[in-house]
Short mmCIF file of C-alpha atoms and ligand atoms in Angstrom, two decimals:
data_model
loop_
_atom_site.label_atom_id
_atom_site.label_comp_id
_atom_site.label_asym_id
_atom_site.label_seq_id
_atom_site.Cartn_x
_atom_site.Cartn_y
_atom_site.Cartn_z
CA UNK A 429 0.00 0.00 0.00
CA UNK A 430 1.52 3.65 -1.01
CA UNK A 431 1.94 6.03 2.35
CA UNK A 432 2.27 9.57 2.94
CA UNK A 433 5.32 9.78 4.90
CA UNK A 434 7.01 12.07 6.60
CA UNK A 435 11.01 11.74 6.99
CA UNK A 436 12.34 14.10 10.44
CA UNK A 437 16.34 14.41 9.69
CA UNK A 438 18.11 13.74 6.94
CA UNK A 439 21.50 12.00 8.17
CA UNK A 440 22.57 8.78 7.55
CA UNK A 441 19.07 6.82 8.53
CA UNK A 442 16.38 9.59 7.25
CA UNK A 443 18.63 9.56 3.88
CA UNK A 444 18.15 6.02 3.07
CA UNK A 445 15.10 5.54 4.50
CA UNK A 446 14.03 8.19 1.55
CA UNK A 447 15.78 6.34 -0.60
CA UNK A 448 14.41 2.98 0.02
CA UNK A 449 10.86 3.87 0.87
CA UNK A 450 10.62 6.37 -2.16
CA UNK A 451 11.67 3.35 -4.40
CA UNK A 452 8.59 1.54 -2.44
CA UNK A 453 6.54 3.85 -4.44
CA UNK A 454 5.63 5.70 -1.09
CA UNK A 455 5.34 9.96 -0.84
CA UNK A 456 7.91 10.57 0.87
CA UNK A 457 8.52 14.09 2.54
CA UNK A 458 11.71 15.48 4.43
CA UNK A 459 12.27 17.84 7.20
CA UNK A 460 15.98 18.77 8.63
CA UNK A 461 16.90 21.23 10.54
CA UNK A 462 20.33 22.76 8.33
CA UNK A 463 19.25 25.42 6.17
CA UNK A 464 21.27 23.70 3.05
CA UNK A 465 22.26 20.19 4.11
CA UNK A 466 25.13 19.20 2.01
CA UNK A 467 28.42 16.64 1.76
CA UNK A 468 30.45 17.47 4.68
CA UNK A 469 31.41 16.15 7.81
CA UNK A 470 34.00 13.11 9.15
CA UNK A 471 34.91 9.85 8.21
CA UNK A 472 33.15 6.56 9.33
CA UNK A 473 33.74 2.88 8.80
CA UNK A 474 31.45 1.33 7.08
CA UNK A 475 31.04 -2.48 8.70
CA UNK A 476 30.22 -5.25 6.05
CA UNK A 477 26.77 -5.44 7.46
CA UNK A 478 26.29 -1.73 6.23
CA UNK A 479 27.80 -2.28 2.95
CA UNK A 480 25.45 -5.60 2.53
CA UNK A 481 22.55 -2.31 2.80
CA UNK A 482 24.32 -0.73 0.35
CA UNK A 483 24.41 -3.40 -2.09
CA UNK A 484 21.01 -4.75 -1.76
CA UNK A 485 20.36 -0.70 -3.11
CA UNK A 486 22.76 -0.77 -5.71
CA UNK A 487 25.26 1.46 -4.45
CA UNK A 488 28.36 -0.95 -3.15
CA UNK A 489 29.93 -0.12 -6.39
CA UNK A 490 29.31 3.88 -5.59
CA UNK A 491 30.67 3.73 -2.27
CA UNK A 492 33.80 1.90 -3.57
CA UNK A 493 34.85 4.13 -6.03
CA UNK A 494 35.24 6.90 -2.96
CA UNK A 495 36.12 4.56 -0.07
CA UNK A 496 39.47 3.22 1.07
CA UNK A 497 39.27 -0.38 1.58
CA UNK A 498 40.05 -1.03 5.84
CA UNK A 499 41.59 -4.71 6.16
CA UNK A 500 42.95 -4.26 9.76
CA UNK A 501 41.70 -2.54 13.11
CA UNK A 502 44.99 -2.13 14.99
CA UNK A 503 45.58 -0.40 18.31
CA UNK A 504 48.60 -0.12 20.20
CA UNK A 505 50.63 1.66 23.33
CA UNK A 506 52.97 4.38 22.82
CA UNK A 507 55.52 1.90 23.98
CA UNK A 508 54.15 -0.36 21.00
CA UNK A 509 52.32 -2.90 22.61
CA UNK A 510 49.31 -4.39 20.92
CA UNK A 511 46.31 -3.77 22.16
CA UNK A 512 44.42 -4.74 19.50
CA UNK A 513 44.82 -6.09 16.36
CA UNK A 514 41.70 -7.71 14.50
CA UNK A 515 41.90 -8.63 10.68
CA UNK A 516 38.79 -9.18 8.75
CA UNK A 517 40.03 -11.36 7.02
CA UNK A 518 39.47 -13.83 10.23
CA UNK A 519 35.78 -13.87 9.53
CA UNK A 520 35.94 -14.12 5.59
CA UNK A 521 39.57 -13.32 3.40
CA UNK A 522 37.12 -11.81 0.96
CA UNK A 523 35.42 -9.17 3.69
CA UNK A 524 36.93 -5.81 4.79
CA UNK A 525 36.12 -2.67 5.87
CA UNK A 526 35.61 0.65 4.05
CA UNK A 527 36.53 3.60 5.30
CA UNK A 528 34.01 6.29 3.96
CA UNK A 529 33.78 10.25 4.09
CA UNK A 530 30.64 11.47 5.38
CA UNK A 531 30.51 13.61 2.33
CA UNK A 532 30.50 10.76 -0.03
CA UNK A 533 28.18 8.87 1.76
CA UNK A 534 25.45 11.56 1.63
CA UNK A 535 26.15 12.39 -2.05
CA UNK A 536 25.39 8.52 -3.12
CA UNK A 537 22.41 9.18 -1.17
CA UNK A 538 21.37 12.04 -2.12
CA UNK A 539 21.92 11.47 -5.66
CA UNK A 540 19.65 8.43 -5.14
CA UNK A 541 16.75 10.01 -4.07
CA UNK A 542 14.88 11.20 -6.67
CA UNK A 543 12.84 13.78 -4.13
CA UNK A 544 16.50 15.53 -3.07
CA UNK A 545 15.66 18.62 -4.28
CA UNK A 546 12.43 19.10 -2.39
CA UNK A 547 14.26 18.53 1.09
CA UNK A 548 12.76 20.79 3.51
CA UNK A 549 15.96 22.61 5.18
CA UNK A 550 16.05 24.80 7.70
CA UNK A 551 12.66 23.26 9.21
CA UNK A 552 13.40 21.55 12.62
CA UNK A 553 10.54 19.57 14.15
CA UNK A 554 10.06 20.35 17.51
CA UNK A 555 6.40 18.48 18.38
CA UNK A 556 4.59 15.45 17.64
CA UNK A 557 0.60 15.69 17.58
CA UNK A 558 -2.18 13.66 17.05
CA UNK A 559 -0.73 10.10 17.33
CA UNK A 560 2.69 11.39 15.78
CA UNK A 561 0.54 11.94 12.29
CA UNK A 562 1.06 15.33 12.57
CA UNK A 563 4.40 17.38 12.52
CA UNK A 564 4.86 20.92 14.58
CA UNK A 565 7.93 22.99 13.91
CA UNK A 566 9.87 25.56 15.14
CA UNK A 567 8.16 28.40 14.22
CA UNK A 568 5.06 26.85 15.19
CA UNK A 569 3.58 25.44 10.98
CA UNK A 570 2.16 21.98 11.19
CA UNK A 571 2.63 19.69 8.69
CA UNK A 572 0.45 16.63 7.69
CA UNK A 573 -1.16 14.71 8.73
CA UNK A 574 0.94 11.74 7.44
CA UNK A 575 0.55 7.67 7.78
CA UNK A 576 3.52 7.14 8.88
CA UNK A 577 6.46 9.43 10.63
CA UNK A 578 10.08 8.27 10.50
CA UNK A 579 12.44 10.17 13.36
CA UNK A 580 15.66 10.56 12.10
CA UNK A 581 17.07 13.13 14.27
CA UNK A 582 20.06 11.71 15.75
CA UNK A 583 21.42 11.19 18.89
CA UNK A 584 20.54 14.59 20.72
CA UNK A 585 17.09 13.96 19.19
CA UNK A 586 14.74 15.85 20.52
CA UNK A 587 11.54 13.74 19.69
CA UNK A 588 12.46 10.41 21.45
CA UNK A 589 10.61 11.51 24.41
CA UNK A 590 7.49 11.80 22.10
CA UNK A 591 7.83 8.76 20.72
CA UNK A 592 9.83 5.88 22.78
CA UNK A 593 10.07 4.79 25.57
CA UNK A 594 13.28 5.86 26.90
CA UNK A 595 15.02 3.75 29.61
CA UNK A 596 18.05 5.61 29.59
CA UNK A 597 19.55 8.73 28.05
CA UNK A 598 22.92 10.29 29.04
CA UNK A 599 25.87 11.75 27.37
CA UNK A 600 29.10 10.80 27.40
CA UNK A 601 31.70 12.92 29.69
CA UNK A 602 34.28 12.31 26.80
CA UNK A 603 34.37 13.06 23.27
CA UNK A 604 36.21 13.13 20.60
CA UNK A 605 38.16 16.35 18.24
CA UNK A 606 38.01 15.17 14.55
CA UNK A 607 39.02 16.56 10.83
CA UNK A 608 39.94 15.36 7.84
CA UNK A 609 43.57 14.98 6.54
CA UNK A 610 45.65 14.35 3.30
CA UNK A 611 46.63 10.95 3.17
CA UNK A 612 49.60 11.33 0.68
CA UNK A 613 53.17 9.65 2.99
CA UNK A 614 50.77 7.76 5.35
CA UNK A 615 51.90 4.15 5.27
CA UNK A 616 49.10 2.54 6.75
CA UNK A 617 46.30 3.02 3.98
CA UNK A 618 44.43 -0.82 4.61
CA UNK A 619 44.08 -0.12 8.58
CA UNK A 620 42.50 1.77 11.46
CA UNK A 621 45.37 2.89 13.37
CA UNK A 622 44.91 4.09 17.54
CA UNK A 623 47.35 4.95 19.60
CA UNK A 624 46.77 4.92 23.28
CA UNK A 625 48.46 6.62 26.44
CA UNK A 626 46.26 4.51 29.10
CA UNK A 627 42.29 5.80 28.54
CA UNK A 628 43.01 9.28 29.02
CA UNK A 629 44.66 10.37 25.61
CA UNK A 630 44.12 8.09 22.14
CA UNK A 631 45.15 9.51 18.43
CA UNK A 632 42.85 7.67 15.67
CA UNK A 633 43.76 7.51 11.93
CA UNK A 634 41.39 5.89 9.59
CA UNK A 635 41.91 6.00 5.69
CA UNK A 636 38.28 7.31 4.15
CA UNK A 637 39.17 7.58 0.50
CA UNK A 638 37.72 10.58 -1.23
CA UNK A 639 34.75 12.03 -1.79
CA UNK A 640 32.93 13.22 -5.28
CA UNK A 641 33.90 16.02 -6.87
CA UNK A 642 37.69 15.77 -5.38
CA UNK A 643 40.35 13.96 -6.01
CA UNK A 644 42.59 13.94 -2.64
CA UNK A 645 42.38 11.04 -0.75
CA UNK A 646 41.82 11.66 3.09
CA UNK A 647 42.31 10.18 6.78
CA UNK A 648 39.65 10.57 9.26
CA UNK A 649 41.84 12.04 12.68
CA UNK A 650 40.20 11.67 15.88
CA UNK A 651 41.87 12.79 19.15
CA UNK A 652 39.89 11.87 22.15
CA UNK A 653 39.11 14.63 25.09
CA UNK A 654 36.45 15.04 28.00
CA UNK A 655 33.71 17.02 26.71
CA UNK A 656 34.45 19.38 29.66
CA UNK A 657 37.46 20.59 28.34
CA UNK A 658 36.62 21.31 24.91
CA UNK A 659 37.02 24.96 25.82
CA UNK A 660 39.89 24.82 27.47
CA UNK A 661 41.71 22.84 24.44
CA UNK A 662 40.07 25.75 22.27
CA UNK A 663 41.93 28.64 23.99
CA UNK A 664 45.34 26.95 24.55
CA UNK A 665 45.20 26.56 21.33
CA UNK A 666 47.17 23.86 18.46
CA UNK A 667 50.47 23.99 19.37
CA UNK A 668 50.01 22.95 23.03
CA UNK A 669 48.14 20.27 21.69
CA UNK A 670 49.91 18.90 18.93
CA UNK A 671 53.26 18.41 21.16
CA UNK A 672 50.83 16.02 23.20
CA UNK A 673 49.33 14.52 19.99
CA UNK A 674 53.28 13.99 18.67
CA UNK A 675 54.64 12.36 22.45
CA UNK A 676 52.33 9.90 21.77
CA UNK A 677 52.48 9.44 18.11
CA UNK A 678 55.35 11.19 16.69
CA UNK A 679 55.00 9.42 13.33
CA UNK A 680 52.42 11.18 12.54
CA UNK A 681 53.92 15.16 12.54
CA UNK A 682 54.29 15.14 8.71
CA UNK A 683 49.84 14.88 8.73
CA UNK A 684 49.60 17.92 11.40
CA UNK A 685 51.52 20.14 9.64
CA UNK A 686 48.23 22.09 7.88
CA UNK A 687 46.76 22.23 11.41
CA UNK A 688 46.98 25.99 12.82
CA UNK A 689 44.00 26.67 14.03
CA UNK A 690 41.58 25.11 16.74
CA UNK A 691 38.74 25.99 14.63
CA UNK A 692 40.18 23.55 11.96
CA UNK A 693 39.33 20.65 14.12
CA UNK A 694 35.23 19.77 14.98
CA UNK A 695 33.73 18.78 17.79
CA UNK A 696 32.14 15.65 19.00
CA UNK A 697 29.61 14.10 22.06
CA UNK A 698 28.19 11.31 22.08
CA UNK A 699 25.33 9.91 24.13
CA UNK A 700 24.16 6.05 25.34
CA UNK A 701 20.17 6.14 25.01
CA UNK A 702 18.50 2.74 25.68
CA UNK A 703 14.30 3.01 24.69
CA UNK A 704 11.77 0.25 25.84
CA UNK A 705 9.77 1.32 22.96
CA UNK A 706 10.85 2.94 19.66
CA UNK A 707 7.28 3.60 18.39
CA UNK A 708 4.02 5.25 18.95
CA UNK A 709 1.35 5.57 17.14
CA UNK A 710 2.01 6.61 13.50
CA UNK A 711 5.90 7.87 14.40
CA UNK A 712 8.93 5.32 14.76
CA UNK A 713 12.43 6.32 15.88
CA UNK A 714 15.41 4.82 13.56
CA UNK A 715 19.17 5.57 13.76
CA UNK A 716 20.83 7.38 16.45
CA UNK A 717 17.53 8.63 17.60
CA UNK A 718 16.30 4.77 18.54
CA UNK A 719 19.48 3.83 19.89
CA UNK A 720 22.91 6.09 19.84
CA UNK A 721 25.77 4.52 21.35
CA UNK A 722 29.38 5.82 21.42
CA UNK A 723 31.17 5.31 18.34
CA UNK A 724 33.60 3.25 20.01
CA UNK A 725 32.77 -0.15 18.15
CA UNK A 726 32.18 1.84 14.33
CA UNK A 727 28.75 0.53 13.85
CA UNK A 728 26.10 3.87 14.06
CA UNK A 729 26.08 4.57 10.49
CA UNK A 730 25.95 1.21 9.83
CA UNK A 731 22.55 0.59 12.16
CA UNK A 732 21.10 3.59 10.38
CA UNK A 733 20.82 1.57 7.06
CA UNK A 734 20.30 -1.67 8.95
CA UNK A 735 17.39 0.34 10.23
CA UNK A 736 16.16 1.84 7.38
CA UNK A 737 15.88 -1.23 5.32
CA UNK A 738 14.68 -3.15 7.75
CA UNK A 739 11.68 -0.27 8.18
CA UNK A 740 11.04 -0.64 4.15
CA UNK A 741 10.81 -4.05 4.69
CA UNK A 742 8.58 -4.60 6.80
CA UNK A 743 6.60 -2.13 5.58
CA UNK A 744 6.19 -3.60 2.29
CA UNK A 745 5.37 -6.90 3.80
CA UNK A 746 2.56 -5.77 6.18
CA UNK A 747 -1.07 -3.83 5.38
CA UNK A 748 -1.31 -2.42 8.84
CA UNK A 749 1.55 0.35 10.21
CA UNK A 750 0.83 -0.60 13.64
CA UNK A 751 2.37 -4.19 13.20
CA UNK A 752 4.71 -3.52 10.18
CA UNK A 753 6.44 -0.99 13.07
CA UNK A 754 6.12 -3.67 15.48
CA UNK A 755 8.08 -6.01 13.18
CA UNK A 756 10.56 -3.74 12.38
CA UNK A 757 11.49 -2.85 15.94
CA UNK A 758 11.63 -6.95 17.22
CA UNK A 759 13.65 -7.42 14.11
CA UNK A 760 16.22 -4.90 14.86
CA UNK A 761 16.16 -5.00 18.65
CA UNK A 762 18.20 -8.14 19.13
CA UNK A 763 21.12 -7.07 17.19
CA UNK A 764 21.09 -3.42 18.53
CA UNK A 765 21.29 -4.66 22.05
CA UNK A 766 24.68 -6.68 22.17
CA UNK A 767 26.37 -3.09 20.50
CA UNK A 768 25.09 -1.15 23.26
CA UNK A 769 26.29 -3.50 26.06
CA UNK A 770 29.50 -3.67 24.81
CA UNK A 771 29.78 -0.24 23.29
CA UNK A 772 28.85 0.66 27.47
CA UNK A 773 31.43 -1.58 28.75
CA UNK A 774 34.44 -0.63 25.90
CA UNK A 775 34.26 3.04 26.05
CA UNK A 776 35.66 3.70 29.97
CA UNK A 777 38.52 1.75 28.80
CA UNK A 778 39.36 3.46 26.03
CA UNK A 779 38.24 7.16 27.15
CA UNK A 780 38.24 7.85 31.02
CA UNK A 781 40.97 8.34 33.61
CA UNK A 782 40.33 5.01 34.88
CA UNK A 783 43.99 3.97 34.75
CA UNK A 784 43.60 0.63 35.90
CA UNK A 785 40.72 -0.20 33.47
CA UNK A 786 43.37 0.65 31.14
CA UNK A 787 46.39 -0.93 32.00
CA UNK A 788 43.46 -4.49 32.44
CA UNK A 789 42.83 -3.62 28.94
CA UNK A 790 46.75 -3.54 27.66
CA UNK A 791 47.45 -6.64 29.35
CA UNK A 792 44.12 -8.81 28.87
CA UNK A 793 42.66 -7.75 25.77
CA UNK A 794 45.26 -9.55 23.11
CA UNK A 795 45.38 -12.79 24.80
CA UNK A 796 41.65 -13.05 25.14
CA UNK A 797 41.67 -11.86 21.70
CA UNK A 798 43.68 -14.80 20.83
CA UNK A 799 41.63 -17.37 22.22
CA UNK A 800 39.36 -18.79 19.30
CA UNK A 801 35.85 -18.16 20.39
CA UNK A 802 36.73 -15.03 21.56
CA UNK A 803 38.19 -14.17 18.89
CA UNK A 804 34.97 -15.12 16.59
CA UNK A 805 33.03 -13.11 18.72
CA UNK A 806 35.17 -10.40 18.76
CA UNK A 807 35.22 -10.35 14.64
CA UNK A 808 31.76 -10.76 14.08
CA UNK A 809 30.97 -8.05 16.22
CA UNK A 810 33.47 -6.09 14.67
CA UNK A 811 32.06 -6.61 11.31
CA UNK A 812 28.47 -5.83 12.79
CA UNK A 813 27.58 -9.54 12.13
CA UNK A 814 26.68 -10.41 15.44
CA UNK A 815 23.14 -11.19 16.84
CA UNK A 816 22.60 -11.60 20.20
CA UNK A 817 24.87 -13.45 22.34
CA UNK A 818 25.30 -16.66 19.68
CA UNK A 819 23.28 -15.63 16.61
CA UNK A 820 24.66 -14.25 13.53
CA UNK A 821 23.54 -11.74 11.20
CA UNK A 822 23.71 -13.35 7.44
CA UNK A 823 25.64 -12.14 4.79
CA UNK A 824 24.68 -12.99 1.36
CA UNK A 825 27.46 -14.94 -0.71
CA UNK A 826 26.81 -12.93 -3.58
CA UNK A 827 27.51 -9.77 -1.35
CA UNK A 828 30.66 -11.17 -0.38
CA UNK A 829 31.48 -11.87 -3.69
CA UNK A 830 30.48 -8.11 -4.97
CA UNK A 831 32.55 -6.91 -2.12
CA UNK A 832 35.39 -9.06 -3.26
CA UNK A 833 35.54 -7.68 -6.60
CA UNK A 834 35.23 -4.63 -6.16
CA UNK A 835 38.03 -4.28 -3.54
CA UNK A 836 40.40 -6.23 -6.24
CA UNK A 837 39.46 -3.61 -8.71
CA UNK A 838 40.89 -1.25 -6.10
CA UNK A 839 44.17 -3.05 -5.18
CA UNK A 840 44.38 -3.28 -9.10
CA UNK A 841 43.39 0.17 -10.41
CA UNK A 842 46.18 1.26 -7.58
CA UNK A 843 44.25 2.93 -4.82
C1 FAD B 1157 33.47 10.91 16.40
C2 FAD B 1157 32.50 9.94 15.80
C3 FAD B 1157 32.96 8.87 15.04
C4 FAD B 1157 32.07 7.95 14.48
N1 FAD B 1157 32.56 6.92 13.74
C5 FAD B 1157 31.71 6.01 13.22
C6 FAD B 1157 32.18 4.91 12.43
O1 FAD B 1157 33.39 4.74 12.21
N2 FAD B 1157 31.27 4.04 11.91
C7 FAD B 1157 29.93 4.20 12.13
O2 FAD B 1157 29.15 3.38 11.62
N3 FAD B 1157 29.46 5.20 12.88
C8 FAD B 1157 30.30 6.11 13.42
N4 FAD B 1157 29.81 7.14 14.18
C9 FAD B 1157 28.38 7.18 14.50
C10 FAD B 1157 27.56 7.76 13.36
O3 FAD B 1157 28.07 9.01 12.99
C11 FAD B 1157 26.10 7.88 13.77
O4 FAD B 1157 25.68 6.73 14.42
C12 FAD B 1157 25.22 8.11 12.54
O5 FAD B 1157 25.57 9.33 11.93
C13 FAD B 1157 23.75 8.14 12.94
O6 FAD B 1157 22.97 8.50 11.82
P1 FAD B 1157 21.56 9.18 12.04
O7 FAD B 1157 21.00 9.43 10.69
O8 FAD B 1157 20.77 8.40 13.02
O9 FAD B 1157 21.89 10.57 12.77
P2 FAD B 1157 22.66 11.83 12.17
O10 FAD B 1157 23.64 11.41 11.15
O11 FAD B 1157 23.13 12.60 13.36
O12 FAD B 1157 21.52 12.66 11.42
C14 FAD B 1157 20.50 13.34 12.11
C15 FAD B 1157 19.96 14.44 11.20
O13 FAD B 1157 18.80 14.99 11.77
C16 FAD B 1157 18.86 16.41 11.72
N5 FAD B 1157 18.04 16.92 12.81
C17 FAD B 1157 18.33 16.92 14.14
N6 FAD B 1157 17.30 17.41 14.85
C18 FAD B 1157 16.33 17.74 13.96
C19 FAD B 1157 15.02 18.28 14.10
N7 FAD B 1157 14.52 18.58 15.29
N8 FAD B 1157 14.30 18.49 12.97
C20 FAD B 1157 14.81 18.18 11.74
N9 FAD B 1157 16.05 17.66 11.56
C21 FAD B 1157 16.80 17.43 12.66
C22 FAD B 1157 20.35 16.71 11.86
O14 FAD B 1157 20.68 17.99 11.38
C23 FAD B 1157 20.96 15.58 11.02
O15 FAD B 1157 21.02 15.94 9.67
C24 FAD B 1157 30.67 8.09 14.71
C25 FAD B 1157 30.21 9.16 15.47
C26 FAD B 1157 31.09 10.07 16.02
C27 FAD B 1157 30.56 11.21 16.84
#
């Protein structure tokens, strides 16, 4: 049956869930809150159960002609110890990673919705009314009523009240400072590289290809930081901070040198919301908005499109909203759930000043690693596979073989 729906946010999850539900021969209407959303913003990994998403839409080939294939997460002391090194190839030799800019990821998107142009920027939603049919913003205008309303506002979402259920909701106290770099001299152009000093400082480089329209290839640079003292970083300004960034890393100094300003580097929070209930009425919550976690296991982006296909889905399989949204959410729930819990119980021991948690971490983490079924978990969860304690999320063989191609066209055509 074709809907009138409304799409709140147009990130990562409200972009494909235009995509795919515009494709469903649904109206499909968009409100975000920038005045000209556009390609911009950090790097992300893209897990291979994203990518399967991208696939089943037709875009795997897109996203590899921008992306830098990722082969290896690898973490490691400033004395050189591993902390963590995780291949994988462990889980498939044909399956890796691909390091994507934000940029490029919303471009492929954008350029596959046919309604792109008619994006309503600059309109925030700030209210829900009359079973979440109807949409109040800002400045007061209501819009719909509509059949079905998809809230895609991210993590500091301000409709999940409205809508879920919400068990628990809290920010992080750390974050993270992040910008884009030129890769050109950087050896490492297959991994995610981290550098540690206990949990209170980490350096992260991650290869994310390029994005349309330009030719450089880039790394994604994250240096970690309690949100408190954002401000305090601001005024000391870059060179106080890039003699700690270089004590820990000093391989790196040859990327840093186009960093002068604090302004060049962005900002990020992140928050841990847990919902009993991710619809009401006529609205749903996908994305961040349903469940943001910290980034510390690389899988948001990836549960957007999990989410948004899995929405489509189910809405193309049932006639009634009501239990198409109750099939999406019991379909997604179990394989949300084991990110959170161990996104929760990663992050203190990779950003806090709980030096013992740390130095745990240092010593226990590659052994266990090491130890088979561990180490199976460990990948699969890594490569946003896992479901659940023991279940598995499946990836199509003729995925894996897409995937496979494409990265040897990569390795071939040089990049
Ligand atoms: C430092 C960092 C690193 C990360 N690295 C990774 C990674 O490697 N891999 C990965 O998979 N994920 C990563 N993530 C997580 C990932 O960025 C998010 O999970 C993902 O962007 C969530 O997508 P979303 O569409 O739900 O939300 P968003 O991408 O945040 O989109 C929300 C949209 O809604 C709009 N909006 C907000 N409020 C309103 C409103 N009231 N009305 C209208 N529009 C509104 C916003 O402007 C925005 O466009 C990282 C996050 C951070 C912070």
């Amino acid at each position: 049956m074709k809907r009138r729906i409304a799409i709140i946010g147009y990130g990562s999850a409200g972009q494909c869930a235009a995509v795919l539900l515009e494709r469903d021969g649904h109206h499909v209407e968009v409100f975000e809150r920038v005045p000209a959303p556009g390609p911009v913003g950090a790097g992300f990994l893209l897990q291979p159960s994203g990518l399967q998403v991208l696939w089943r839409m037709g875009l795997l080939e897109a996203v590899l002609a921008h992306g830098a294939p990722v082969e290896r997460l690898y973490g490691e002391t400033a004395a050189g110890r591993a902390v963590m090194d995780m291949r994988y190839a462990g889980l498939d030799p044909r399956l890796v990673g691909v390091g994507l800019q934000r940029g490029a990821l919303f471009s492929i998107l954008a350029g596959a919705f046919a309604g792109h142009g008619q994006v309503r920027g600059g309109t925030a939603i700030a209210a829900l009314e009359d079973e979440g049919r109807v949409l109040v913003d800002g400045a007061g205008r209501r819009h719909g009523p509509y059949d079905l309303v998809v809230v895609a506002d991210g993590a500091d979402s301000l409709l999940r009240g409205q809508v879920g259920r919400v068990r628990r909701d809290r920010p992080y106290p750390w974050g993270a400072l992040w910008c884009l770099l030129p890769a050109a001299g950087w050896p490492h152009l297959r991994e995610l590289r981290q550098r540690y000093a206990a949990a209170r400082r980490m350096v992260g480089l991650l290869p994310v290809g390029t994005r349309p329209g330009e030719e450089v290839a880039r790394l994604g640079f994250f240096w970690s930081l309690p949100i408190a003292q954002f401000d305090r970083w601001h005024a000391d300004g870059v060179d106080a901070w890039k003699s700690s960034v270089l004590d820990l890393w000093p391989e790196v100094e040859p990327l840093l040198s186009g960093l002068c300003e604090p302004a060049q580097l962005a900002r990020a929070g992140y928050r841990d919301s847990v919902l009993a209930r991710w619809h009401r009425g006529r609205a749903v919550l996908v994305g961040d908005a349903a469940h943001a976690m910290s980034p510390q296991l690389g899988q948001g982006v990836n549960m957007a499109l999990l989410d948004a296909m899995a929405l489509a889905d189910a809405l193309r399989t049932r006639g009634d909203v009501h239990d198409a949204l109750a099939a999406f959410e019991r379909g997604r729930r179990r394989h949300v759930a084991i990110y959170q819990l161990w996104s929760r119980w990663l992050t203190p021991m990779f950003q806090s000043e709980l030096d013992m948690v740390a130095r745990l971490r240092d010593l226990g983490l590659g052994p266990v690693g090491r130890l088979p079924l561990a180490r199976m978990h460990m990948l699969r969860v890594l490569g946003g596979t896992q479901q659940g304690l023991f279940g598995r999320l499946a990836l199509d063989e003729a995925f894996v073989e897409a995937l496979a191609r494409g990265t040897a066209r990569q390795v071939q055509g040089g990049q």
